[in-house]
Short mmCIF file of C-alpha atoms in Angstrom, two decimals:
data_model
loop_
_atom_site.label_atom_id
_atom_site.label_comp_id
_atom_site.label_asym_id
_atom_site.label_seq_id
_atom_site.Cartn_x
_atom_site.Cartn_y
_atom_site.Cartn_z
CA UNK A 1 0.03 -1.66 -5.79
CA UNK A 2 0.64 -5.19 -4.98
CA UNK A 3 3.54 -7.59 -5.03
CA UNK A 4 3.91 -10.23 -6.74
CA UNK A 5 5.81 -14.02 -6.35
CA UNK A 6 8.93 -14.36 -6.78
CA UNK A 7 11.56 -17.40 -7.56
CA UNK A 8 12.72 -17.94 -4.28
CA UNK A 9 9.23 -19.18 -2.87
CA UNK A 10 8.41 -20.82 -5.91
CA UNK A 11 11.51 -22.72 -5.87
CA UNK A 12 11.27 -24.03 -2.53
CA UNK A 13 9.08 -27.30 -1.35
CA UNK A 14 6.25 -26.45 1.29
CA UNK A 15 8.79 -27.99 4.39
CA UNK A 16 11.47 -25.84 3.34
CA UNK A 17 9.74 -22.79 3.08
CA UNK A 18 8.09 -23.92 6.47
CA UNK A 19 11.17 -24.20 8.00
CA UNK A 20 12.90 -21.17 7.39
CA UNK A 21 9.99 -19.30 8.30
CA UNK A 22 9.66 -20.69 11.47
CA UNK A 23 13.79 -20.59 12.09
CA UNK A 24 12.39 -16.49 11.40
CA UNK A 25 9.59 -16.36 13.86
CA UNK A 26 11.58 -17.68 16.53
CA UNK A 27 14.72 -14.99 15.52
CA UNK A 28 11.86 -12.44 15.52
CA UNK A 29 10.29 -13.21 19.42
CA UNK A 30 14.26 -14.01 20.47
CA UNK A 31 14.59 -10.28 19.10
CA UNK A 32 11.94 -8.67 20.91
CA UNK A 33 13.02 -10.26 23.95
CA UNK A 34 16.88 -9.10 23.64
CA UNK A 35 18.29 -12.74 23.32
CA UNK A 36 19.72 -11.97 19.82
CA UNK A 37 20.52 -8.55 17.47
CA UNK A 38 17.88 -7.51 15.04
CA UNK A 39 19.97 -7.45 12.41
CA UNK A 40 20.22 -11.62 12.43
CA UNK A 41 16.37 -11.26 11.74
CA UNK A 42 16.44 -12.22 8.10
CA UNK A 43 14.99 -15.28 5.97
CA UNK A 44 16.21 -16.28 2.79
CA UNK A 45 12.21 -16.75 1.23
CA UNK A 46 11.06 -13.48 -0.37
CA UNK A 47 7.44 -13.66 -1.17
CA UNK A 48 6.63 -11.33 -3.90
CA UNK A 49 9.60 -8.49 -3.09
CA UNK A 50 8.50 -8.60 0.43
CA UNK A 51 10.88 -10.72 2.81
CA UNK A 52 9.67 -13.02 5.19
CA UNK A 53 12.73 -11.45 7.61
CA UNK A 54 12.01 -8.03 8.99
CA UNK A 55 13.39 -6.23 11.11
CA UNK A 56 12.28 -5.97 14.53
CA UNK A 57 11.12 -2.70 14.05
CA UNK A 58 9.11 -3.47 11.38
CA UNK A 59 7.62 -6.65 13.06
CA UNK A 60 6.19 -4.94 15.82
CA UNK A 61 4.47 -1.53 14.09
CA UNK A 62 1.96 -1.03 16.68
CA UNK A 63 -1.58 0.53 15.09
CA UNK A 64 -3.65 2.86 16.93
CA UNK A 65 -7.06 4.02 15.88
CA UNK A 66 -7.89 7.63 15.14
CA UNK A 67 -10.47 9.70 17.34
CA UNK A 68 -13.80 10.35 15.66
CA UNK A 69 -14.61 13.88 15.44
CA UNK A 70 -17.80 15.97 17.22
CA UNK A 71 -20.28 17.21 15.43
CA UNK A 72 -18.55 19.57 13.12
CA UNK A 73 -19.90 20.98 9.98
CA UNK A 74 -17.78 20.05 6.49
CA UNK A 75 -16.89 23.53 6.21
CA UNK A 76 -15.47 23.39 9.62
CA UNK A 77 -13.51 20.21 9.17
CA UNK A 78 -12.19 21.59 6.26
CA UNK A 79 -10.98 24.99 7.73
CA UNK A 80 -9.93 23.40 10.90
CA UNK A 81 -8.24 20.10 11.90
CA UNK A 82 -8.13 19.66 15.53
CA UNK A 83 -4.84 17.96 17.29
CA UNK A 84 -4.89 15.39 19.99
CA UNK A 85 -1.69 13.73 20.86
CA UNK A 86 0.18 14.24 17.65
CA UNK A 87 -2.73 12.29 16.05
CA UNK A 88 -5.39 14.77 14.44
CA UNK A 89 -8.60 13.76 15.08
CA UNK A 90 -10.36 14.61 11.69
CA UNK A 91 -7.20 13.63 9.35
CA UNK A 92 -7.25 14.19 5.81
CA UNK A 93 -5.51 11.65 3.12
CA UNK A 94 -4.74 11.83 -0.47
CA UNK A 95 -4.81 8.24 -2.00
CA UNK A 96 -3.81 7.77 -5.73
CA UNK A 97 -4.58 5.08 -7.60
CA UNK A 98 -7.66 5.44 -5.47
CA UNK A 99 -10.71 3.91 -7.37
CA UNK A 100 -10.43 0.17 -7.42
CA UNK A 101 -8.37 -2.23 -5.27
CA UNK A 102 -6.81 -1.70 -2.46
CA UNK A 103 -6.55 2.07 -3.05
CA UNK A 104 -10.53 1.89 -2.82
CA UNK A 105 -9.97 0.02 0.27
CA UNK A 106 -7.84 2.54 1.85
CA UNK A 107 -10.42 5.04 0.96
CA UNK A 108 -12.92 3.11 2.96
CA UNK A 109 -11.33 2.63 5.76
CA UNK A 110 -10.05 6.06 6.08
CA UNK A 111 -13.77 7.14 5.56
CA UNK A 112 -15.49 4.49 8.27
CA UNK A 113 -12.90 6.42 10.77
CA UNK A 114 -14.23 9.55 10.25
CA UNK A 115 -11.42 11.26 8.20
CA UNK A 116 -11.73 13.33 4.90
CA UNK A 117 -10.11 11.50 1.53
CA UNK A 118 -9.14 12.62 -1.85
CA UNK A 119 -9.21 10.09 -4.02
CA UNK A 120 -7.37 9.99 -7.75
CA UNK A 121 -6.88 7.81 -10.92
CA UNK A 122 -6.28 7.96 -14.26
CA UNK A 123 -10.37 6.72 -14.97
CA UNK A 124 -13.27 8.49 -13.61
CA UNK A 125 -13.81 8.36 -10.02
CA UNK A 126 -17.54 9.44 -10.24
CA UNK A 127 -18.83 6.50 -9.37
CA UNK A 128 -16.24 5.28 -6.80
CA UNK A 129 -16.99 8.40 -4.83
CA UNK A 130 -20.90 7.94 -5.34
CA UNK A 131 -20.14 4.38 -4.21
CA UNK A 132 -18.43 5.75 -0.84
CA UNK A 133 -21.22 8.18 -0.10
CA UNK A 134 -23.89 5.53 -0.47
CA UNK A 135 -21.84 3.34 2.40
CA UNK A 136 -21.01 6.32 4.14
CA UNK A 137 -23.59 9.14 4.05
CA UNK A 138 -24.07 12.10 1.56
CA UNK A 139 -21.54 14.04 4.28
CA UNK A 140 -19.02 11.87 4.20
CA UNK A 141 -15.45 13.36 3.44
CA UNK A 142 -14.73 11.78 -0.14
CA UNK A 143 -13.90 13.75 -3.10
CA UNK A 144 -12.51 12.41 -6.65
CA UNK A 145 -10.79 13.73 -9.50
CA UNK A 146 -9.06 11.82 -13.05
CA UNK A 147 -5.11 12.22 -12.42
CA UNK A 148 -2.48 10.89 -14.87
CA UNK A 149 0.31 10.66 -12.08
CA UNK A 150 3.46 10.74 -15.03
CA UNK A 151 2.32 13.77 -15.93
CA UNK A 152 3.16 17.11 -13.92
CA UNK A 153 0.39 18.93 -15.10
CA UNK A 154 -2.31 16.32 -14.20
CA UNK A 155 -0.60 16.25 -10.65
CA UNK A 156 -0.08 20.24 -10.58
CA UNK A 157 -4.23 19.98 -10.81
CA UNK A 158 -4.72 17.36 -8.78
CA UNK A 159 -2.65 19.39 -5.98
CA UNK A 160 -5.06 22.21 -6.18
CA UNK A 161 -8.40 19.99 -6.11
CA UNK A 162 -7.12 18.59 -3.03
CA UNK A 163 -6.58 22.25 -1.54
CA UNK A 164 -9.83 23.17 -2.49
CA UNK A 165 -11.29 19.80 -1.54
CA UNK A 166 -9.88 19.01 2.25
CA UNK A 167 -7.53 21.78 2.44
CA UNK A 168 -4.82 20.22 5.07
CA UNK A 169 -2.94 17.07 3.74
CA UNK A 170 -1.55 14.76 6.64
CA UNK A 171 -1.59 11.94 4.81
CA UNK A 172 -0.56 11.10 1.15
CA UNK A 173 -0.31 7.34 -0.38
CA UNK A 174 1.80 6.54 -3.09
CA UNK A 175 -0.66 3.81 -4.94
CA UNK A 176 -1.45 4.10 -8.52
CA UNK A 177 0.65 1.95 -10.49
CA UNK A 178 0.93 -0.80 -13.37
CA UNK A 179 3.19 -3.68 -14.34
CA UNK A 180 2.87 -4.37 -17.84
CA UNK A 181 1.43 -7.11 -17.74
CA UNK A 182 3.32 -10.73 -16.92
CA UNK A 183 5.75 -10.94 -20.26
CA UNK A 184 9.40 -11.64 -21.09
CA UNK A 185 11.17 -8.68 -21.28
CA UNK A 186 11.79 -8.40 -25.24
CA UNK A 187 8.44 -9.61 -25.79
CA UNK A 188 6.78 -5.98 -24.68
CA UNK A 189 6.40 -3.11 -27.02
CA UNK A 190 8.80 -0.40 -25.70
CA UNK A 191 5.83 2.10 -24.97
CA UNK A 192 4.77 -0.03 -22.18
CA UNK A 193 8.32 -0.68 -20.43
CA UNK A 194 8.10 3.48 -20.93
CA UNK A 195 4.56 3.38 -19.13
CA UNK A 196 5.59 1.06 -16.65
CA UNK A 197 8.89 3.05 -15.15
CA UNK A 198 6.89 6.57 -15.67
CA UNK A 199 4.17 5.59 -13.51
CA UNK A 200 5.32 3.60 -10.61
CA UNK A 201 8.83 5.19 -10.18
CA UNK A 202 8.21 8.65 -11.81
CA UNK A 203 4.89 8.95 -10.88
CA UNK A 204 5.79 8.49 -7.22
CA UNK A 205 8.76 10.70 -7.69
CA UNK A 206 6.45 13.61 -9.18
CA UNK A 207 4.16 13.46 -6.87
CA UNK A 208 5.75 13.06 -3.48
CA UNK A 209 7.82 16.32 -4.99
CA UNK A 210 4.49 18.26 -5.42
CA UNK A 211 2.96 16.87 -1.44
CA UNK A 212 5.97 17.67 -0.44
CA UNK A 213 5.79 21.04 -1.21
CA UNK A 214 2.18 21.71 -0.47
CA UNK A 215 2.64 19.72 2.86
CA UNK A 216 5.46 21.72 4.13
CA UNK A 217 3.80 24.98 3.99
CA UNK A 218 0.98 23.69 6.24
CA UNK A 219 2.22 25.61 9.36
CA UNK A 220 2.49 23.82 12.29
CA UNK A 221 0.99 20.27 10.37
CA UNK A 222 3.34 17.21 10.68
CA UNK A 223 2.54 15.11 7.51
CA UNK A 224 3.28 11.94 6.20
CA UNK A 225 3.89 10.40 2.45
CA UNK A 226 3.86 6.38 1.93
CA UNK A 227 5.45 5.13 -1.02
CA UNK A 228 3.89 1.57 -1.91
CA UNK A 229 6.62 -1.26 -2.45
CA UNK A 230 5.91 -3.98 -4.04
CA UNK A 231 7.85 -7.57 -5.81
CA UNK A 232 11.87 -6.92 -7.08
CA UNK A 233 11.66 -4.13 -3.44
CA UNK A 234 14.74 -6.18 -2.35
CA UNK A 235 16.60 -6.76 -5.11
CA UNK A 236 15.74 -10.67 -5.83
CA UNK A 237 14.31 -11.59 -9.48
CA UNK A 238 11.49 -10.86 -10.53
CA UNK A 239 11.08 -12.49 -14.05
CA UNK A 240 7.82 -11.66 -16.10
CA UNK A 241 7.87 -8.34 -14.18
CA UNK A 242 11.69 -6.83 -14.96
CA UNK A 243 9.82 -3.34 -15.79
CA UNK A 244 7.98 -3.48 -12.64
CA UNK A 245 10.50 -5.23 -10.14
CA UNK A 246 13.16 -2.21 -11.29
CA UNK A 247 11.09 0.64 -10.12
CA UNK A 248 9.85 -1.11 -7.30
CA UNK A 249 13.55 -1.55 -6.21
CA UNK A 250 13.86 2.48 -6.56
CA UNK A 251 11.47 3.25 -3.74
CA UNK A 252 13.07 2.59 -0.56
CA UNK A 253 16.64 4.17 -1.97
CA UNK A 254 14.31 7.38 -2.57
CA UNK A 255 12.33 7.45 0.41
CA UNK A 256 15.76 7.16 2.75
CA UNK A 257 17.68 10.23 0.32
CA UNK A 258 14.46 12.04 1.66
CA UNK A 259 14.63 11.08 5.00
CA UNK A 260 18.28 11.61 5.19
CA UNK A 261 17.64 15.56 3.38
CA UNK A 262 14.50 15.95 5.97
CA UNK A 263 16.25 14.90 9.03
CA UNK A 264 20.07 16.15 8.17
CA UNK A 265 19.90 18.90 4.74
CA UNK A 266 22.08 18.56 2.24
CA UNK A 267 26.05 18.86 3.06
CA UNK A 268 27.36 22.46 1.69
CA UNK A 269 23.77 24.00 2.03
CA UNK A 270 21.76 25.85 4.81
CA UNK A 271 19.49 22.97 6.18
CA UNK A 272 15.60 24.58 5.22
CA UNK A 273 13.10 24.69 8.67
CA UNK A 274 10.00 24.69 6.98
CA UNK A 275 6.94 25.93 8.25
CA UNK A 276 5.41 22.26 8.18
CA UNK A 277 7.20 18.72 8.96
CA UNK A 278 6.73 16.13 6.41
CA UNK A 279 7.86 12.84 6.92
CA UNK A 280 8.60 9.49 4.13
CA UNK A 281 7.48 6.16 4.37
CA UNK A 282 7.64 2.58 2.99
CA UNK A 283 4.02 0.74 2.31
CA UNK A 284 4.16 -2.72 1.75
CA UNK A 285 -0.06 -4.20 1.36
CA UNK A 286 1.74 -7.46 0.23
CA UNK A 287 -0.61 -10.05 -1.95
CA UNK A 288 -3.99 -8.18 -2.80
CA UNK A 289 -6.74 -10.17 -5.04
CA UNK A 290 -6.36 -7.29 -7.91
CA UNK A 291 -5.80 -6.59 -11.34
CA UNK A 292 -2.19 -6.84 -10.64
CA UNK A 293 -2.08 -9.91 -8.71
CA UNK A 294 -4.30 -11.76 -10.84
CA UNK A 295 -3.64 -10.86 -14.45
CA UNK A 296 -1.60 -13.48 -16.67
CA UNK A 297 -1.87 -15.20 -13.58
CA UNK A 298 -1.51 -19.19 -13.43
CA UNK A 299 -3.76 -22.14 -11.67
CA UNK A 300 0.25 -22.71 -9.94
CA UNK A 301 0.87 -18.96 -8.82
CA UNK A 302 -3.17 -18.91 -7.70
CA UNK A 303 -2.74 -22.46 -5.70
CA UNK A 304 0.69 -21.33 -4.35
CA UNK A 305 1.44 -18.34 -3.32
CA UNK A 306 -1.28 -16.76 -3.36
CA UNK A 307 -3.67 -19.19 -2.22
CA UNK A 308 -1.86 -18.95 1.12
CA UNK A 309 -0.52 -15.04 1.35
CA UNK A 310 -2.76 -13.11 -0.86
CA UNK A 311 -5.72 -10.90 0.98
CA UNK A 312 -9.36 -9.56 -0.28
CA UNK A 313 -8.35 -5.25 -0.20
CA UNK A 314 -10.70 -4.72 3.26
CA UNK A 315 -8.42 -6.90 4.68
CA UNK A 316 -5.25 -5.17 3.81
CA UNK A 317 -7.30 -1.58 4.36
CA UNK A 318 -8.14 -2.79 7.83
CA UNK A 319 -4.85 -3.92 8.73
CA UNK A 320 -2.79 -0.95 7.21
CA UNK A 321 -4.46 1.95 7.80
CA UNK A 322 -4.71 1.55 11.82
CA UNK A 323 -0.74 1.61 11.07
CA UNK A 324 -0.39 4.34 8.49
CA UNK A 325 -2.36 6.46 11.14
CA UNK A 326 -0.23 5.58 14.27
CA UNK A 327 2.99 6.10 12.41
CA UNK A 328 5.49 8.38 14.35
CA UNK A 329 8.73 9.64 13.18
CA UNK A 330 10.75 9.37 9.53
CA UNK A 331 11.46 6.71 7.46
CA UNK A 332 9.00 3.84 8.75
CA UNK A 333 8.71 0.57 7.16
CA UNK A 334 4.66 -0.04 7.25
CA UNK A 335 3.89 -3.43 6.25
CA UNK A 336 0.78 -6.12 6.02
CA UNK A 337 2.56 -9.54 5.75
CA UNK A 338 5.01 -9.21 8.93
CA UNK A 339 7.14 -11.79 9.67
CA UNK A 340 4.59 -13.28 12.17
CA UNK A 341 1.65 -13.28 10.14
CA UNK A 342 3.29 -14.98 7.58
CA UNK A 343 4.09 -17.96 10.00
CA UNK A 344 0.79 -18.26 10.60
CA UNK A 345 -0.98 -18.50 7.23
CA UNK A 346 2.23 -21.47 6.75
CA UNK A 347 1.15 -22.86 9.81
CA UNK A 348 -2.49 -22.71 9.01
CA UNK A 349 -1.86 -23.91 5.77
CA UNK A 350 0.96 -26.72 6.20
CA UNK A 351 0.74 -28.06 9.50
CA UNK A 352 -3.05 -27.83 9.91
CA UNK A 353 -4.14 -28.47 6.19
CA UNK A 354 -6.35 -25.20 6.34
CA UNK A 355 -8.17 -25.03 2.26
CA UNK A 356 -7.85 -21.25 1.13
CA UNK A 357 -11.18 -19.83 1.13
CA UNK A 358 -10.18 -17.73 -2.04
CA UNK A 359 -8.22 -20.36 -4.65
CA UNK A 360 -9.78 -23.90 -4.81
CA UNK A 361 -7.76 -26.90 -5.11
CA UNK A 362 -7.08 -26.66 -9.20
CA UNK A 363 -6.24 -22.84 -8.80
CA UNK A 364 -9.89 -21.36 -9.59
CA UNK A 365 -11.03 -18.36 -7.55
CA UNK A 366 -13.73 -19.35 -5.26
CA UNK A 367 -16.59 -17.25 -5.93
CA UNK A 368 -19.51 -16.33 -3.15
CA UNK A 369 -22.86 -16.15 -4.44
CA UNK A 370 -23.65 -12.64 -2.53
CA UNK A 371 -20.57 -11.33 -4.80
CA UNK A 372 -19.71 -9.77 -8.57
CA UNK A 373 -16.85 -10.64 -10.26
CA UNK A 374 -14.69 -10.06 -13.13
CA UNK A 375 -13.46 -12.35 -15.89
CA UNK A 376 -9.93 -12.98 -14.08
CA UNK A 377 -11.66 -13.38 -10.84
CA UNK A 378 -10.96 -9.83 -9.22
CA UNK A 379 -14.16 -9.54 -6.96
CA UNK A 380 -16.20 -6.52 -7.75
CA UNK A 381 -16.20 -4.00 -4.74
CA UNK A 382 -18.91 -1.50 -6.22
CA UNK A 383 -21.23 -0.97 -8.87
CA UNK A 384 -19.49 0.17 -11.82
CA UNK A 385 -16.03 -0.65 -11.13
#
């Protein structure tokens, strides 16, 4: 799922958003170094639901890269998942949402590491999975099934699948989801506001509730979920999206009542050990050239914002998943546009007059020759997608 723009950077001339972003940066090292509290670290641009402020914290996630595995068999990975540090060496991730975008992305990355994935989405995954094992050998770790993720019986199955496909879960990410479509709000048929808040909010609500359960009986496994955030996360507008910016604003309230119940039980109640520790997460890929971003999109929102902050999925995938797989503790805040990384696509882009090499001057996609793509410019990342 990606974010989207929002007002606030819209609103704002190039210098002003400039500014404030660098008045950030310099709030952000000042942080790091003790000279001021990292509460001050805020900015008043949101980009898309995701703020150009973080918290300290969250501005200096540290990645680390997970161990590649011997020579072990697929039957052995899958009965045994060897520990090393905390980190396991042959992981295995369930990634929903998983056959386009940066879902697909995630997949890859995950895969090119050496870990085992279970992919899902409401389409066929056939030839997403086919696609994987072509890249990464017939033995690669990648399995697929169809999952409607607002529907418990769809996610019931796809609970078993992965059970019978990887067998340990460390890793589950929150990703399928929709917006709508870019509309005002009276202008969309009911059915698809419906669609809209059962997938992204109930969907994620479902099935953290069913990893949840199948990752706390894993004896001895300590697992992570990551919900994906997206535009409307912090509460600013998010018109043309209400549908999407509502359940988006959902997530991080949910993923702290279940990091507050994990870490503390529920007043009046026995707290529950359970046999495995799960913890909750925020994901936050930012811009991603998708469906989502680029859909109903305009030559203005192409040339500006997402001419500067938007990413190709690899990028994202190789940025995030270094992250999601280094994550320690409860109630993390995982993103891909940090503070500092934002000041320097501004920099790149304002004060050395870098061109975008994705969004031309009029607010075209810039196409490669060695590349597919579809009608609203979403490059093609496999055959058949």
């Amino acid at each position: 799922m990606e974010a989207f723009a929002s007002p606030a950077i819209l609103t704002s001339s190039p210098s002003q958003v400039t500014q404030k972003l660098f008045n950030t940066g310099s709030n952000v090292r000042q942080a790091a170094l003790g000279k001021v509290n990292s509460a001050t670290v805020t900015a008043g641009i949101s980009y898309g639901g995701v703020m150009a402020g973080c918290s300290v914290a969250a501005a200096l996630v540290t990645s680390s890269s997970a161990r590649r595995a011997g020579k072990e068999t697929r039957c052995q990975r899958k009965a045994k998942v060897v520990a090393m540090r905390g980190t396991p060496v042959i992981a295995g991730a369930v990634i929903t949402g998983g056959a386009a975008g940066v879902g697909y992305a995630y997949a890859d990355e995950f895969l090119r590491r050496g870990h085992q994935v279970v992919i899902c989405d409401v389409k066929d995954c056939s030839q997403a999975v086919a696609a994987l094992k072509k890249k990464h050998g017939e033995d690669a770790g990648i399995y697929g099934t169809i999952c409607d993720v607002s529907s418990i019986e769809s996610i019931n199955a796809l609970i078993e699948f992965t059970k019978k496909s990887i067998g340990v879960v460390h890793y589950w990410i929150n990703n399928a989801g929709i917006n709508g479509g870019r509309r005002r709000f009276t202008e969309l048929p009911q059915e698809t506001v419906e669609a809209v808040v059962k997938v992204n909010l109930g969907g994620i609500l479902l099935c953290t509730h069913a990893a949840m359960r199948l990752m706390e009986q894993q004896t001895g496994v300590t697992s992570h979920i990551f919900n994906t955030v997206g535009s409307g996360v912090k509460g600013g507008g998010t018109p043309g999206y209400v549908s999407y910016g509502a359940t988006k604003r959902g997530l991080p309230q949910m993923t702290d009542s279940l990091v507050r119940e994990i870490e503390d039980g529920v007043q009046g109640y026995d707290k529950v050990e359970t046999p495995g520790k799960v913890n909750c997460h925020c994901l936050s890929p930012g811009m991603v050239f998708t469906d989502l971003l680029l859909n109903d999109s305009t030559p203005e929102l192409r040339k500006f914002p997402f001419g500067v902050l938007a990413a190709q999925p690899e990028e994202v995938a190789l940025d995030l998943v270094p992250k999601i797989l280094g994550v320690n503790g409860n109630g993390k805040s995982v993103e891909f546009l940090t503070a500092d990384k934002i000041l320097t696509k501004f920099f790149q882009r304002f004060i050395l007059g870098q061109k975008s090499e994705y969004i031309d001057d009029d607010g075209n996609v810039i196409k490669t020759p060695d590349a597919q793509y579809q009608d609203n410019g979403v490059r093609v990342l496999y055959d058949g997608m």
